[in-house]
mmCIF file with all atom_site columns, C-alpha atoms and ligand atoms in Angstrom:
data_model
loop_
_atom_site.group_PDB
_atom_site.id
_atom_site.type_symbol
_atom_site.label_atom_id
_atom_site.label_alt_id
_atom_site.label_comp_id
_atom_site.label_asym_id
_atom_site.label_entity_id
_atom_site.label_seq_id
_atom_site.pdbx_PDB_ins_code
_atom_site.Cartn_x
_atom_site.Cartn_y
_atom_site.Cartn_z
_atom_site.occupancy
_atom_site.B_iso_or_equiv
_atom_site.pdbx_formal_charge
_atom_site.auth_seq_id
_atom_site.auth_comp_id
_atom_site.auth_asym_id
_atom_site.auth_atom_id
_atom_site.pdbx_PDB_model_num
ATOM   1   C  CA  . MET A 1 1   ? 204.095 185.444 93.301  1.00 75.00 ? 1   MET A CA  1
ATOM   2   C  CA  . ALA A 1 2   ? 204.249 181.851 93.625  1.00 93.00 ? 2   ALA A CA  1
ATOM   3   C  CA  . PHE A 1 3   ? 200.815 181.309 91.186  1.00 97.00 ? 3   PHE A CA  1
ATOM   4   C  CA  . GLU A 1 4   ? 199.540 183.534 88.980  1.00 97.00 ? 4   GLU A CA  1
ATOM   5   C  CA  . THR A 1 5   ? 196.216 183.966 86.709  1.00 98.00 ? 5   THR A CA  1
ATOM   6   C  CA  . PRO A 1 6   ? 195.654 183.026 83.569  1.00 97.00 ? 6   PRO A CA  1
ATOM   7   C  CA  . PRO A 1 7   ? 194.731 185.713 81.032  1.00 97.00 ? 7   PRO A CA  1
ATOM   8   C  CA  . LEU A 1 8   ? 191.692 184.926 79.563  1.00 97.00 ? 8   LEU A CA  1
ATOM   9   C  CA  . PRO A 1 9   ? 191.712 183.683 76.228  1.00 97.00 ? 9   PRO A CA  1
ATOM   10  C  CA  . TYR A 1 10  ? 189.714 185.411 74.559  1.00 98.00 ? 10  TYR A CA  1
ATOM   11  C  CA  . ASP A 1 11  ? 187.613 188.990 74.993  1.00 98.00 ? 11  ASP A CA  1
ATOM   12  C  CA  . TYR A 1 12  ? 185.509 189.489 77.843  1.00 98.00 ? 12  TYR A CA  1
ATOM   13  C  CA  . ALA A 1 13  ? 182.816 190.062 75.233  1.00 98.00 ? 13  ALA A CA  1
ATOM   14  C  CA  . ALA A 1 14  ? 183.276 186.504 72.912  1.00 98.00 ? 14  ALA A CA  1
ATOM   15  C  CA  . LEU A 1 15  ? 181.661 183.747 74.563  1.00 98.00 ? 15  LEU A CA  1
ATOM   16  C  CA  . GLU A 1 16  ? 177.593 186.197 73.972  1.00 98.00 ? 16  GLU A CA  1
ATOM   17  C  CA  . PRO A 1 17  ? 175.296 185.910 73.667  1.00 98.00 ? 17  PRO A CA  1
ATOM   18  C  CA  . THR A 1 18  ? 175.485 182.591 76.063  1.00 98.00 ? 18  THR A CA  1
ATOM   19  C  CA  . ILE A 1 19  ? 177.635 184.203 79.063  1.00 98.00 ? 19  ILE A CA  1
ATOM   20  C  CA  . ASP A 1 20  ? 177.041 187.930 78.892  1.00 98.00 ? 20  ASP A CA  1
ATOM   21  C  CA  . GLU A 1 21  ? 180.839 189.923 79.429  1.00 98.00 ? 21  GLU A CA  1
ATOM   22  C  CA  . ALA A 1 22  ? 179.936 191.428 82.766  1.00 98.00 ? 22  ALA A CA  1
ATOM   23  C  CA  . THR A 1 23  ? 180.065 188.124 84.365  1.00 98.00 ? 23  THR A CA  1
ATOM   24  C  CA  . MET A 1 24  ? 182.632 187.078 82.281  1.00 98.00 ? 24  MET A CA  1
ATOM   25  C  CA  . LYS A 1 25  ? 184.718 190.282 83.605  1.00 98.00 ? 25  LYS A CA  1
ATOM   26  C  CA  . LEU A 1 26  ? 183.132 189.832 87.494  1.00 98.00 ? 26  LEU A CA  1
ATOM   27  C  CA  . HIS A 1 27  ? 184.230 185.813 87.138  1.00 98.00 ? 27  HIS A CA  1
ATOM   28  C  CA  . HIS A 1 28  ? 187.685 186.131 86.131  1.00 98.00 ? 28  HIS A CA  1
ATOM   29  C  CA  . ASP A 1 29  ? 188.761 189.345 86.990  1.00 98.00 ? 29  ASP A CA  1
ATOM   30  C  CA  . LYS A 1 30  ? 187.577 189.385 90.476  1.00 98.00 ? 30  LYS A CA  1
ATOM   31  C  CA  . HIS A 1 31  ? 186.302 185.684 91.430  1.00 98.00 ? 31  HIS A CA  1
ATOM   32  C  CA  . HIS A 1 32  ? 190.047 183.491 89.772  1.00 98.00 ? 32  HIS A CA  1
ATOM   33  C  CA  . VAL A 1 33  ? 191.840 186.653 91.353  1.00 98.00 ? 33  VAL A CA  1
ATOM   34  C  CA  . ALA A 1 34  ? 190.375 185.967 94.361  1.00 98.00 ? 34  ALA A CA  1
ATOM   35  C  CA  . TYR A 1 35  ? 191.906 182.682 94.587  1.00 98.00 ? 35  TYR A CA  1
ATOM   36  C  CA  . VAL A 1 36  ? 194.910 183.020 93.341  1.00 98.00 ? 36  VAL A CA  1
ATOM   37  C  CA  . ASN A 1 37  ? 196.010 186.356 95.967  1.00 98.00 ? 37  ASN A CA  1
ATOM   38  C  CA  . ASN A 1 38  ? 193.871 183.468 98.281  1.00 98.00 ? 38  ASN A CA  1
ATOM   39  C  CA  . LEU A 1 39  ? 196.248 180.519 97.435  1.00 98.00 ? 39  LEU A CA  1
ATOM   40  C  CA  . ASN A 1 40  ? 199.677 182.750 97.479  1.00 98.00 ? 40  ASN A CA  1
ATOM   41  C  CA  . GLY A 1 41  ? 198.711 183.793 101.249 1.00 98.00 ? 41  GLY A CA  1
ATOM   42  C  CA  . ALA A 1 42  ? 198.627 180.311 102.000 1.00 97.00 ? 42  ALA A CA  1
ATOM   43  C  CA  . VAL A 1 43  ? 201.948 180.108 100.353 1.00 96.00 ? 43  VAL A CA  1
ATOM   44  C  CA  . GLU A 1 44  ? 203.703 183.356 101.906 1.00 97.00 ? 44  GLU A CA  1
ATOM   45  C  CA  . LYS A 1 45  ? 202.737 181.011 105.568 1.00 97.00 ? 45  LYS A CA  1
ATOM   46  C  CA  . HIS A 1 46  ? 204.893 178.149 104.190 1.00 97.00 ? 46  HIS A CA  1
ATOM   47  C  CA  . PRO A 1 47  ? 206.811 179.473 101.532 1.00 96.00 ? 47  PRO A CA  1
ATOM   48  C  CA  . GLU A 1 48  ? 207.348 175.604 100.185 1.00 95.00 ? 48  GLU A CA  1
ATOM   49  C  CA  . LEU A 1 49  ? 203.807 174.817 99.048  1.00 96.00 ? 49  LEU A CA  1
ATOM   50  C  CA  . GLY A 1 50  ? 204.782 177.318 96.206  1.00 94.00 ? 50  GLY A CA  1
ATOM   51  C  CA  . LYS A 1 51  ? 207.331 174.825 94.989  1.00 95.00 ? 51  LYS A CA  1
ATOM   52  C  CA  . LYS A 1 52  ? 204.470 172.341 94.230  1.00 96.00 ? 52  LYS A CA  1
ATOM   53  C  CA  . THR A 1 53  ? 201.827 171.836 91.440  1.00 97.00 ? 53  THR A CA  1
ATOM   54  C  CA  . LEU A 1 54  ? 197.918 172.455 92.235  1.00 97.00 ? 54  LEU A CA  1
ATOM   55  C  CA  . GLU A 1 55  ? 197.616 169.091 91.082  1.00 97.00 ? 55  GLU A CA  1
ATOM   56  C  CA  . ASP A 1 56  ? 200.172 167.361 93.757  1.00 97.00 ? 56  ASP A CA  1
ATOM   57  C  CA  . LEU A 1 57  ? 198.599 170.429 96.673  1.00 98.00 ? 57  LEU A CA  1
ATOM   58  C  CA  . LEU A 1 58  ? 195.093 169.207 95.309  1.00 98.00 ? 58  LEU A CA  1
ATOM   59  C  CA  . SER A 1 59  ? 195.740 165.146 95.099  1.00 98.00 ? 59  SER A CA  1
ATOM   60  C  CA  . ASP A 1 60  ? 197.013 164.356 98.638  1.00 97.00 ? 60  ASP A CA  1
ATOM   61  C  CA  . LEU A 1 61  ? 195.243 168.222 100.696 1.00 98.00 ? 61  LEU A CA  1
ATOM   62  C  CA  . GLY A 1 62  ? 196.629 165.149 103.465 1.00 97.00 ? 62  GLY A CA  1
ATOM   63  C  CA  . SER A 1 63  ? 200.042 166.469 102.961 1.00 96.00 ? 63  SER A CA  1
ATOM   64  C  CA  . VAL A 1 64  ? 199.104 170.355 103.450 1.00 98.00 ? 64  VAL A CA  1
ATOM   65  C  CA  . PRO A 1 65  ? 199.701 172.573 106.296 1.00 98.00 ? 65  PRO A CA  1
ATOM   66  C  CA  . GLU A 1 66  ? 196.705 171.796 108.764 1.00 98.00 ? 66  GLU A CA  1
ATOM   67  C  CA  . ASP A 1 67  ? 196.113 175.915 109.645 1.00 98.00 ? 67  ASP A CA  1
ATOM   68  C  CA  . VAL A 1 68  ? 196.204 176.208 105.394 1.00 98.00 ? 68  VAL A CA  1
ATOM   69  C  CA  . ARG A 1 69  ? 194.386 173.198 104.173 1.00 98.00 ? 69  ARG A CA  1
ATOM   70  C  CA  . THR A 1 70  ? 191.424 174.238 103.573 1.00 98.00 ? 70  THR A CA  1
ATOM   71  C  CA  . THR A 1 71  ? 192.104 177.784 102.418 1.00 98.00 ? 71  THR A CA  1
ATOM   72  C  CA  . VAL A 1 72  ? 194.294 175.640 99.425  1.00 98.00 ? 72  VAL A CA  1
ATOM   73  C  CA  . ARG A 1 73  ? 191.395 172.781 99.272  1.00 98.00 ? 73  ARG A CA  1
ATOM   74  C  CA  . ASN A 1 74  ? 189.211 175.983 98.218  1.00 98.00 ? 74  ASN A CA  1
ATOM   75  C  CA  . ASN A 1 75  ? 191.487 178.139 96.333  1.00 98.00 ? 75  ASN A CA  1
ATOM   76  C  CA  . ALA A 1 76  ? 193.725 175.719 95.122  1.00 98.00 ? 76  ALA A CA  1
ATOM   77  C  CA  . GLY A 1 77  ? 191.245 174.036 93.548  1.00 98.00 ? 77  GLY A CA  1
ATOM   78  C  CA  . GLY A 1 78  ? 188.868 177.118 92.253  1.00 98.00 ? 78  GLY A CA  1
ATOM   79  C  CA  . HIS A 1 79  ? 192.388 178.174 91.137  1.00 98.00 ? 79  HIS A CA  1
ATOM   80  C  CA  . VAL A 1 80  ? 192.865 174.593 89.053  1.00 98.00 ? 80  VAL A CA  1
ATOM   81  C  CA  . ASN A 1 81  ? 188.550 174.620 88.375  1.00 98.00 ? 81  ASN A CA  1
ATOM   82  C  CA  . HIS A 1 82  ? 188.751 177.911 86.285  1.00 98.00 ? 82  HIS A CA  1
ATOM   83  C  CA  . THR A 1 83  ? 191.525 177.426 84.232  1.00 98.00 ? 83  THR A CA  1
ATOM   84  C  CA  . MET A 1 84  ? 190.078 174.376 83.211  1.00 98.00 ? 84  MET A CA  1
ATOM   85  C  CA  . PHE A 1 85  ? 187.137 176.953 82.405  1.00 98.00 ? 85  PHE A CA  1
ATOM   86  C  CA  . TRP A 1 86  ? 188.182 178.632 80.515  1.00 98.00 ? 86  TRP A CA  1
ATOM   87  C  CA  . GLN A 1 87  ? 189.938 176.407 78.617  1.00 98.00 ? 87  GLN A CA  1
ATOM   88  C  CA  . ILE A 1 88  ? 187.029 174.015 77.741  1.00 98.00 ? 88  ILE A CA  1
ATOM   89  C  CA  . MET A 1 89  ? 185.412 177.511 76.199  1.00 98.00 ? 89  MET A CA  1
ATOM   90  C  CA  . LYS A 1 90  ? 185.511 179.209 72.989  1.00 98.00 ? 90  LYS A CA  1
ATOM   91  C  CA  . PRO A 1 91  ? 183.881 181.645 70.647  1.00 97.00 ? 91  PRO A CA  1
ATOM   92  C  CA  . SER A 1 92  ? 181.533 180.326 68.335  1.00 95.00 ? 92  SER A CA  1
ATOM   93  C  CA  . GLY A 1 93  ? 182.194 176.641 70.284  1.00 97.00 ? 93  GLY A CA  1
ATOM   94  C  CA  . GLY A 1 94  ? 179.856 174.662 70.737  1.00 97.00 ? 94  GLY A CA  1
ATOM   95  C  CA  . GLY A 1 95  ? 178.452 171.695 68.074  1.00 97.00 ? 95  GLY A CA  1
ATOM   96  C  CA  . ASP A 1 96  ? 178.740 168.051 68.461  1.00 97.00 ? 96  ASP A CA  1
ATOM   97  C  CA  . PRO A 1 97  ? 182.252 166.183 70.054  1.00 97.00 ? 97  PRO A CA  1
ATOM   98  C  CA  . ALA A 1 98  ? 184.115 164.444 68.296  1.00 92.00 ? 98  ALA A CA  1
ATOM   99  C  CA  . GLY A 1 99  ? 187.161 161.838 67.878  1.00 93.00 ? 99  GLY A CA  1
ATOM   100 C  CA  . GLU A 1 100 ? 187.729 159.063 69.952  1.00 95.00 ? 100 GLU A CA  1
ATOM   101 C  CA  . LEU A 1 101 ? 186.140 160.999 73.041  1.00 97.00 ? 101 LEU A CA  1
ATOM   102 C  CA  . ALA A 1 102 ? 181.981 161.811 70.737  1.00 98.00 ? 102 ALA A CA  1
ATOM   103 C  CA  . ALA A 1 103 ? 182.890 157.572 71.194  1.00 97.00 ? 103 ALA A CA  1
ATOM   104 C  CA  . GLN A 1 104 ? 183.201 157.652 74.305  1.00 98.00 ? 104 GLN A CA  1
ATOM   105 C  CA  . ILE A 1 105 ? 180.528 159.118 75.029  1.00 98.00 ? 105 ILE A CA  1
ATOM   106 C  CA  . ASN A 1 106 ? 178.405 157.350 73.042  1.00 98.00 ? 106 ASN A CA  1
ATOM   107 C  CA  . LYS A 1 107 ? 179.543 154.351 74.125  1.00 98.00 ? 107 LYS A CA  1
ATOM   108 C  CA  . ASP A 1 108 ? 179.411 155.425 77.876  1.00 98.00 ? 108 ASP A CA  1
ATOM   109 C  CA  . PHE A 1 109 ? 176.055 157.366 77.818  1.00 98.00 ? 109 PHE A CA  1
ATOM   110 C  CA  . GLY A 1 110 ? 173.875 156.308 74.740  1.00 98.00 ? 110 GLY A CA  1
ATOM   111 C  CA  . SER A 1 111 ? 174.147 158.984 72.647  1.00 98.00 ? 111 SER A CA  1
ATOM   112 C  CA  . PHE A 1 112 ? 175.796 163.067 72.765  1.00 98.00 ? 112 PHE A CA  1
ATOM   113 C  CA  . ALA A 1 113 ? 172.058 164.246 73.721  1.00 98.00 ? 113 ALA A CA  1
ATOM   114 C  CA  . GLU A 1 114 ? 171.712 161.697 76.377  1.00 98.00 ? 114 GLU A CA  1
ATOM   115 C  CA  . PHE A 1 115 ? 174.627 162.591 78.055  1.00 98.00 ? 115 PHE A CA  1
ATOM   116 C  CA  . LYS A 1 116 ? 173.816 165.955 77.542  1.00 98.00 ? 116 LYS A CA  1
ATOM   117 C  CA  . LYS A 1 117 ? 170.444 165.116 79.615  1.00 98.00 ? 117 LYS A CA  1
ATOM   118 C  CA  . LYS A 1 118 ? 172.676 163.587 81.561  1.00 98.00 ? 118 LYS A CA  1
ATOM   119 C  CA  . PHE A 1 119 ? 175.305 166.064 82.556  1.00 98.00 ? 119 PHE A CA  1
ATOM   120 C  CA  . GLU A 1 120 ? 172.726 169.336 82.990  1.00 98.00 ? 120 GLU A CA  1
ATOM   121 C  CA  . ASP A 1 121 ? 170.569 167.049 85.466  1.00 98.00 ? 121 ASP A CA  1
ATOM   122 C  CA  . ALA A 1 122 ? 173.060 166.250 88.125  1.00 98.00 ? 122 ALA A CA  1
ATOM   123 C  CA  . ALA A 1 123 ? 174.594 169.684 87.483  1.00 98.00 ? 123 ALA A CA  1
ATOM   124 C  CA  . ALA A 1 124 ? 171.672 171.235 88.134  1.00 98.00 ? 124 ALA A CA  1
ATOM   125 C  CA  . LYS A 1 125 ? 170.664 169.247 91.020  1.00 97.00 ? 125 LYS A CA  1
ATOM   126 C  CA  . GLN A 1 126 ? 173.820 171.014 92.541  1.00 97.00 ? 126 GLN A CA  1
ATOM   127 C  CA  . PHE A 1 127 ? 172.788 172.172 96.168  1.00 95.00 ? 127 PHE A CA  1
ATOM   128 C  CA  . GLY A 1 128 ? 174.240 175.165 96.606  1.00 96.00 ? 128 GLY A CA  1
ATOM   129 C  CA  . SER A 1 129 ? 177.698 176.002 95.373  1.00 98.00 ? 129 SER A CA  1
ATOM   130 C  CA  . GLY A 1 130 ? 179.636 173.414 92.877  1.00 98.00 ? 130 GLY A CA  1
ATOM   131 C  CA  . TRP A 1 131 ? 180.108 172.407 89.680  1.00 98.00 ? 131 TRP A CA  1
ATOM   132 C  CA  . GLY A 1 132 ? 179.481 169.272 87.293  1.00 98.00 ? 132 GLY A CA  1
ATOM   133 C  CA  . PHE A 1 133 ? 182.621 167.331 85.763  1.00 98.00 ? 133 PHE A CA  1
ATOM   134 C  CA  . LEU A 1 134 ? 183.029 164.904 82.946  1.00 98.00 ? 134 LEU A CA  1
ATOM   135 C  CA  . VAL A 1 135 ? 186.056 161.817 85.235  1.00 98.00 ? 135 VAL A CA  1
ATOM   136 C  CA  . TYR A 1 136 ? 187.058 158.694 82.873  1.00 97.00 ? 136 TYR A CA  1
ATOM   137 C  CA  . LYS A 1 137 ? 187.696 156.258 85.559  1.00 96.00 ? 137 LYS A CA  1
ATOM   138 C  CA  . SER A 1 138 ? 188.228 152.630 85.248  1.00 94.00 ? 138 SER A CA  1
ATOM   139 C  CA  . GLY A 1 139 ? 188.018 152.989 81.489  1.00 96.00 ? 139 GLY A CA  1
ATOM   140 C  CA  . LYS A 1 140 ? 183.955 154.790 81.816  1.00 97.00 ? 140 LYS A CA  1
ATOM   141 C  CA  . LEU A 1 141 ? 183.491 158.721 80.987  1.00 98.00 ? 141 LEU A CA  1
ATOM   142 C  CA  . GLU A 1 142 ? 181.543 159.841 85.021  1.00 98.00 ? 142 GLU A CA  1
ATOM   143 C  CA  . ILE A 1 143 ? 179.738 162.339 85.336  1.00 98.00 ? 143 ILE A CA  1
ATOM   144 C  CA  . VAL A 1 144 ? 179.969 163.671 89.047  1.00 98.00 ? 144 VAL A CA  1
ATOM   145 C  CA  . THR A 1 145 ? 179.282 166.427 90.809  1.00 98.00 ? 145 THR A CA  1
ATOM   146 C  CA  . LYS A 1 146 ? 181.507 168.460 93.984  1.00 98.00 ? 146 LYS A CA  1
ATOM   147 C  CA  . PRO A 1 147 ? 180.567 170.918 96.326  1.00 98.00 ? 147 PRO A CA  1
ATOM   148 C  CA  . ASN A 1 148 ? 181.926 174.652 96.578  1.00 98.00 ? 148 ASN A CA  1
ATOM   149 C  CA  . GLN A 1 149 ? 185.588 174.735 94.804  1.00 98.00 ? 149 GLN A CA  1
ATOM   150 C  CA  . ASP A 1 150 ? 186.367 170.608 95.604  1.00 98.00 ? 150 ASP A CA  1
ATOM   151 C  CA  . SER A 1 151 ? 187.827 169.203 93.181  1.00 98.00 ? 151 SER A CA  1
ATOM   152 C  CA  . PRO A 1 152 ? 187.864 165.405 91.329  1.00 98.00 ? 152 PRO A CA  1
ATOM   153 C  CA  . ILE A 1 153 ? 191.695 165.774 91.019  1.00 98.00 ? 153 ILE A CA  1
ATOM   154 C  CA  . SER A 1 154 ? 191.708 165.084 95.090  1.00 98.00 ? 154 SER A CA  1
ATOM   155 C  CA  . ASP A 1 155 ? 189.680 162.303 94.452  1.00 97.00 ? 155 ASP A CA  1
ATOM   156 C  CA  . GLY A 1 156 ? 192.642 160.997 92.278  1.00 97.00 ? 156 GLY A CA  1
ATOM   157 C  CA  . LEU A 1 157 ? 190.650 162.121 89.291  1.00 97.00 ? 157 LEU A CA  1
ATOM   158 C  CA  . TYR A 1 158 ? 191.432 164.302 85.995  1.00 97.00 ? 158 TYR A CA  1
ATOM   159 C  CA  . PRO A 1 159 ? 188.584 166.625 85.173  1.00 98.00 ? 159 PRO A CA  1
ATOM   160 C  CA  . ILE A 1 160 ? 188.020 166.222 81.316  1.00 98.00 ? 160 ILE A CA  1
ATOM   161 C  CA  . LEU A 1 161 ? 185.406 168.908 81.914  1.00 98.00 ? 161 LEU A CA  1
ATOM   162 C  CA  . GLY A 1 162 ? 183.612 171.427 84.228  1.00 98.00 ? 162 GLY A CA  1
ATOM   163 C  CA  . ASN A 1 163 ? 180.743 174.010 84.282  1.00 98.00 ? 163 ASN A CA  1
ATOM   164 C  CA  . ASP A 1 164 ? 180.657 175.918 87.193  1.00 98.00 ? 164 ASP A CA  1
ATOM   165 C  CA  . VAL A 1 165 ? 177.663 176.104 88.657  1.00 98.00 ? 165 VAL A CA  1
ATOM   166 C  CA  . TRP A 1 166 ? 178.145 178.911 91.362  1.00 98.00 ? 166 TRP A CA  1
ATOM   167 C  CA  . GLU A 1 167 ? 175.690 181.999 91.219  1.00 98.00 ? 167 GLU A CA  1
ATOM   168 C  CA  . HIS A 1 168 ? 178.330 184.276 90.178  1.00 98.00 ? 168 HIS A CA  1
ATOM   169 C  CA  . ALA A 1 169 ? 179.047 181.887 86.657  1.00 98.00 ? 169 ALA A CA  1
ATOM   170 C  CA  . TYR A 1 170 ? 175.433 182.851 85.831  1.00 98.00 ? 170 TYR A CA  1
ATOM   171 C  CA  . TYR A 1 171 ? 173.283 184.899 88.200  1.00 98.00 ? 171 TYR A CA  1
ATOM   172 C  CA  . LEU A 1 172 ? 173.545 188.468 86.271  1.00 98.00 ? 172 LEU A CA  1
ATOM   173 C  CA  . LYS A 1 173 ? 172.162 187.093 82.949  1.00 98.00 ? 173 LYS A CA  1
ATOM   174 C  CA  . TYR A 1 174 ? 170.278 184.166 84.077  1.00 98.00 ? 174 TYR A CA  1
ATOM   175 C  CA  . ASN A 1 175 ? 168.777 184.840 87.467  1.00 98.00 ? 175 ASN A CA  1
ATOM   176 C  CA  . ASN A 1 176 ? 167.833 182.417 89.509  1.00 97.00 ? 176 ASN A CA  1
ATOM   177 C  CA  . ARG A 1 177 ? 167.714 179.729 85.972  1.00 98.00 ? 177 ARG A CA  1
ATOM   178 C  CA  . ARG A 1 178 ? 170.474 177.448 86.054  1.00 98.00 ? 178 ARG A CA  1
ATOM   179 C  CA  . ALA A 1 179 ? 168.663 174.839 83.690  1.00 98.00 ? 179 ALA A CA  1
ATOM   180 C  CA  . GLU A 1 180 ? 169.083 177.704 81.057  1.00 98.00 ? 180 GLU A CA  1
ATOM   181 C  CA  . TYR A 1 181 ? 172.142 178.203 81.942  1.00 98.00 ? 181 TYR A CA  1
ATOM   182 C  CA  . LEU A 1 182 ? 173.201 174.622 81.487  1.00 98.00 ? 182 LEU A CA  1
ATOM   183 C  CA  . ALA A 1 183 ? 171.557 173.942 78.384  1.00 98.00 ? 183 ALA A CA  1
ATOM   184 C  CA  . ALA A 1 184 ? 172.855 177.011 76.463  1.00 98.00 ? 184 ALA A CA  1
ATOM   185 C  CA  . TRP A 1 185 ? 176.737 176.192 77.728  1.00 98.00 ? 185 TRP A CA  1
ATOM   186 C  CA  . TRP A 1 186 ? 177.056 174.036 75.567  1.00 98.00 ? 186 TRP A CA  1
ATOM   187 C  CA  . ASN A 1 187 ? 177.321 176.307 72.748  1.00 98.00 ? 187 ASN A CA  1
ATOM   188 C  CA  . VAL A 1 188 ? 180.256 177.813 74.472  1.00 98.00 ? 188 VAL A CA  1
ATOM   189 C  CA  . VAL A 1 189 ? 181.564 173.843 74.898  1.00 98.00 ? 189 VAL A CA  1
ATOM   190 C  CA  . ASN A 1 190 ? 185.646 173.611 72.759  1.00 98.00 ? 190 ASN A CA  1
ATOM   191 C  CA  . TRP A 1 191 ? 185.100 170.416 72.191  1.00 98.00 ? 191 TRP A CA  1
ATOM   192 C  CA  . ASP A 1 192 ? 188.967 170.162 71.089  1.00 97.00 ? 192 ASP A CA  1
ATOM   193 C  CA  . GLU A 1 193 ? 190.507 171.328 74.190  1.00 98.00 ? 193 GLU A CA  1
ATOM   194 C  CA  . VAL A 1 194 ? 188.203 168.719 76.218  1.00 98.00 ? 194 VAL A CA  1
ATOM   195 C  CA  . ASN A 1 195 ? 189.247 165.929 73.401  1.00 97.00 ? 195 ASN A CA  1
ATOM   196 C  CA  . GLN A 1 196 ? 192.974 166.896 74.706  1.00 97.00 ? 196 GLN A CA  1
ATOM   197 C  CA  . ARG A 1 197 ? 192.636 167.082 77.868  1.00 98.00 ? 197 ARG A CA  1
ATOM   198 C  CA  . PHE A 1 198 ? 190.561 162.938 77.367  1.00 98.00 ? 198 PHE A CA  1
ATOM   199 C  CA  . ALA A 1 199 ? 193.749 162.066 75.498  1.00 97.00 ? 199 ALA A CA  1
ATOM   200 C  CA  . HIS A 1 200 ? 195.541 163.569 79.393  1.00 96.00 ? 200 HIS A CA  1
ATOM   201 C  CA  . ALA A 1 201 ? 192.910 161.913 81.779  1.00 96.00 ? 201 ALA A CA  1
ATOM   202 C  CA  . ARG A 1 202 ? 193.408 158.687 79.587  1.00 94.00 ? 202 ARG A CA  1
ATOM   203 C  CA  . LYS A 1 203 ? 196.832 158.439 79.866  1.00 89.00 ? 203 LYS A CA  1
HETATM 204 MN MN1 . LIG B 2 .   ? 183.566 180.474 89.083  1.00 65.52 ? 1   LIG B MN1 1
#
């Protein structure tokens, strides 16, 4: 298989009570695995795609053969988005960001509280399925939302942080209360990992 689903870096129940065990099991073992399987199905038809990285594929979708372009867009996107998602969370996470990222957040949003409010608001307003992302563009942090599994990588931007607002990410525990999920999610953010992604984005 060209692409593989990475194992969760912690137990399915490790993010309780913010994200419940049943949601994590379904989300990782069914949803993420399906994206990887679908992406591998496209690679079977065009084996040269298997030699590319996810970033290569998503940053140049125009070079992907047309018969699998939508499949690659949705499923390479799903794969890269979820791989990031598991890594930027951790048990006993949360708290305040530190270091360079904290300074940049204060500079661009005024305060961490203000950033959280803006991020939650943007992600709450994403109609239907999609993601809220934090990206670094022209020396500034920016909040963007994307529908489906689209990735900021396709716009030449590296996602520093992202929250999944597909119903599969929260519906079992939060039902239709997306805003409640968004507000609780900060409790499991792994700011060390997010800081590393910020350092990568600045390169
Ligand atoms: Mn998801």
